[in-house]
Every structure is written in structure tokens, then in C-alpha cells.
XYZ file of N, CA and C in Angstrom:
249
model
N 51.316 -0.076 -13.243
C 52.110 1.115 -13.009
C 51.236 2.370 -13.083
N 50.001 2.223 -13.552
C 49.130 3.377 -13.688
C 48.799 4.015 -12.346
N 48.729 3.235 -11.296
C 48.422 3.780 -9.970
C 49.627 3.573 -9.060
N 49.989 4.612 -8.355
C 51.090 4.506 -7.398
C 50.712 5.338 -6.194
N 50.595 4.690 -5.079
C 50.189 5.356 -3.849
C 48.909 6.159 -4.059
N 47.942 5.544 -4.745
C 46.644 6.151 -5.035
C 46.741 7.432 -5.853
N 47.815 7.612 -6.599
C 47.954 8.763 -7.492
C 48.088 8.234 -8.919
N 47.404 8.883 -9.841
C 47.515 8.476 -11.239
C 48.898 8.811 -11.779
N 49.438 7.897 -12.559
C 50.704 8.120 -13.230
C 50.391 8.434 -14.682
N 50.856 9.558 -15.165
C 50.573 9.938 -16.548
C 51.375 9.069 -17.505
N 50.913 9.014 -18.746
C 51.647 8.242 -19.747
C 53.016 8.862 -19.982
N 53.121 10.183 -19.863
C 54.409 10.843 -20.029
C 55.384 10.432 -18.930
N 54.912 10.332 -17.699
C 55.779 9.909 -16.592
C 56.269 8.478 -16.812
N 55.409 7.642 -17.359
C 55.795 6.263 -17.653
C 56.893 6.225 -18.721
N 56.732 7.016 -19.786
C 57.731 7.060 -20.858
C 59.064 7.583 -20.330
N 59.013 8.610 -19.502
C 60.245 9.147 -18.901
C 60.947 8.059 -18.094
N 60.189 7.272 -17.345
C 60.779 6.190 -16.552
C 61.420 5.135 -17.451
N 60.781 4.821 -18.570
C 61.315 3.805 -19.485
C 62.600 4.253 -20.165
N 62.837 5.546 -20.215
C 64.044 6.081 -20.852
C 65.176 6.338 -19.861
N 64.989 5.984 -18.611
C 65.988 6.237 -17.578
C 67.079 5.166 -17.626
N 68.311 5.583 -17.909
C 69.429 4.653 -18.053
C 69.830 3.975 -16.743
N 69.349 4.477 -15.626
C 69.688 3.906 -14.321
C 69.242 2.446 -14.232
N 68.131 2.106 -14.887
C 67.609 0.741 -14.821
C 68.568 -0.296 -15.386
N 69.419 0.108 -16.340
C 70.363 -0.855 -16.920
C 71.766 -0.708 -16.330
N 71.868 -0.075 -15.171
C 73.153 0.004 -14.477
C 74.037 1.150 -14.902
N 73.481 2.130 -15.597
C 74.264 3.275 -16.063
C 73.845 4.533 -15.310
N 74.668 5.568 -15.413
C 74.378 6.859 -14.795
C 74.667 7.942 -15.828
N 73.751 8.887 -15.970
C 73.942 10.000 -16.887
C 74.687 11.120 -16.175
N 75.821 11.512 -16.727
C 76.571 12.663 -16.219
C 76.296 13.816 -17.165
N 75.545 14.797 -16.693
C 75.188 15.954 -17.519
C 76.429 16.790 -17.836
N 76.373 17.500 -18.958
C 77.472 18.377 -19.355
C 77.658 19.461 -18.296
N 78.891 19.769 -17.995
C 79.205 20.802 -17.009
C 80.430 21.569 -17.482
N 80.260 22.862 -17.642
C 81.321 23.751 -18.127
C 81.922 23.199 -19.406
N 83.184 22.796 -19.399
C 83.847 22.325 -20.613
C 83.723 20.807 -20.821
N 83.135 20.104 -19.878
C 83.000 18.644 -19.992
C 81.795 18.283 -20.856
N 81.863 17.137 -21.508
C 80.765 16.660 -22.340
C 79.833 15.780 -21.519
N 78.591 15.715 -21.960
C 77.620 14.823 -21.332
C 77.979 13.392 -21.711
N 77.896 12.478 -20.749
C 78.196 11.083 -21.051
C 77.441 10.166 -20.110
N 77.335 8.924 -20.535
C 76.708 7.889 -19.719
C 77.809 6.932 -19.292
N 77.900 6.698 -17.975
C 78.949 5.836 -17.446
C 78.324 4.677 -16.670
N 79.120 3.655 -16.462
C 78.656 2.509 -15.683
C 78.519 2.921 -14.219
N 77.377 2.582 -13.626
C 77.140 2.900 -12.224
C 77.674 1.807 -11.311
N 77.664 2.075 -10.009
C 78.106 1.082 -9.032
C 76.952 0.206 -8.567
N 75.730 0.564 -8.967
C 74.548 -0.180 -8.544
C 74.291 -1.387 -9.447
N 73.520 -2.320 -8.928
C 73.163 -3.519 -9.685
C 72.037 -3.158 -10.656
N 72.211 -3.459 -11.948
C 71.151 -3.130 -12.913
C 69.903 -3.983 -12.682
N 68.734 -3.377 -12.902
C 67.480 -4.109 -12.783
C 67.160 -4.885 -14.055
N 67.627 -4.371 -15.190
C 67.430 -5.039 -16.477
C 68.754 -5.053 -17.220
N 68.848 -5.884 -18.243
C 70.073 -5.928 -19.043
C 70.124 -4.717 -19.963
N 71.325 -4.377 -20.393
C 71.486 -3.268 -21.330
C 70.807 -3.614 -22.658
N 70.854 -4.887 -23.016
C 70.208 -5.331 -24.259
C 68.692 -5.075 -24.217
N 68.050 -5.409 -23.103
C 66.620 -5.164 -22.968
C 66.330 -3.667 -22.979
N 67.150 -2.878 -22.313
C 66.977 -1.432 -22.305
C 67.022 -0.877 -23.728
N 67.990 -1.336 -24.510
C 68.134 -0.857 -25.884
C 66.952 -1.285 -26.758
N 66.429 -2.482 -26.516
C 65.243 -2.924 -27.256
C 64.057 -2.013 -26.964
N 63.896 -1.636 -25.701
C 62.807 -0.738 -25.309
C 63.001 0.633 -25.968
N 64.233 1.140 -25.993
C 64.489 2.431 -26.622
C 64.150 2.388 -28.105
N 64.460 1.266 -28.739
C 64.162 1.112 -30.168
C 62.647 1.139 -30.398
N 61.897 0.450 -29.563
C 60.430 0.444 -29.672
C 59.884 1.845 -29.431
N 60.392 2.527 -28.412
C 59.932 3.884 -28.124
C 60.247 4.834 -29.268
N 61.390 4.655 -29.894
C 61.748 5.516 -31.025
C 60.779 5.314 -32.168
N 60.407 4.082 -32.443
C 59.467 3.798 -33.527
C 58.112 4.440 -33.260
N 57.692 4.457 -31.995
C 56.386 4.997 -31.636
C 56.448 6.472 -31.277
N 57.651 7.019 -31.174
C 57.827 8.381 -30.672
C 57.620 9.451 -31.717
N 57.982 10.653 -31.332
C 57.856 11.810 -32.204
C 59.126 11.981 -33.023
N 59.228 13.099 -33.716
C 60.385 13.363 -34.568
C 61.697 13.327 -33.795
N 61.725 13.963 -32.637
C 62.972 13.976 -31.866
C 62.860 12.999 -30.698
N 63.933 12.322 -30.423
C 63.983 11.336 -29.340
C 64.446 12.047 -28.086
N 63.544 12.304 -27.170
C 63.872 13.079 -25.970
C 64.318 12.156 -24.850
N 65.517 11.711 -24.986
C 66.119 10.842 -23.988
C 67.104 11.642 -23.164
N 67.329 11.211 -21.929
C 68.444 11.840 -21.227
C 69.718 11.463 -21.964
N 70.511 12.425 -22.315
C 71.709 12.124 -23.090
C 71.361 11.566 -24.443
N 70.320 12.068 -25.065
C 69.742 11.543 -26.296
C 70.737 11.083 -27.338
N 71.662 11.929 -27.710
C 72.627 11.542 -28.746
C 73.504 10.379 -28.286
N 73.837 10.356 -27.016
C 74.687 9.281 -26.504
C 73.957 7.949 -26.595
N 72.687 7.927 -26.206
C 71.917 6.687 -26.275
C 71.724 6.279 -27.722
N 71.476 7.233 -28.594
C 71.330 6.909 -30.012
C 72.600 6.259 -30.542
N 73.756 6.762 -30.109
C 75.023 6.145 -30.526
C 75.131 4.724 -29.978
N 74.657 4.527 -28.723
C 74.739 3.209 -28.098
C 73.922 2.173 -28.869
N 72.801 2.595 -29.458
C 71.965 1.640 -30.189
C 72.240 1.679 -31.692
N 73.253 2.443 -32.098
C 73.685 2.448 -33.480
C 72.837 3.282 -34.416
N 72.135 4.290 -33.916
C 71.324 5.132 -34.772
C 72.018 6.447 -35.139
N 73.172 6.700 -34.577
C 73.959 7.900 -34.942
C 75.365 7.507 -35.302
């Protein structure tokens, strides 16, 4: 994954990709006006299981910084039982 179309992929870009809920069949709906941010089931076929996605998030959290910068961070933390 380090090279894509002869362009270097940064480690940060890789981490951002690993935190994308789309891979497990979900879609992040960002907060808008009075609505809350939430993650919903998408219509697309997931590439990985939700269980595998959550395992990866747990590993990233252990290796990560103080704050977990996930899309919908608090929602994902609730999904894996950390909030």
C-alpha cells in the first residue's frame, strides 16, 4: 500500500484509510444543523466484517495518541465499548 500509481502513500494516509467505516459496510453521516452525527448501515457490500474493523480500531487506539481521531470518533468508541 506504500506505493499507489507511483506516488508515495504517507503513514498518515494509511491510518486514515484504516479508520474509514465504509470498509465495514457503514456510512458516516456528519452532524448537520440540529441533527447528530451518526454511523448508519450502507447499501454497499462491506469489504471486511464489522468485527475485523473493530479489532483494527482497538489496535490503532493502543498505538495511537491521547485522542482517537476517528470519523465520528465518539460513535465508534461506543461501538467498541470504550465509551
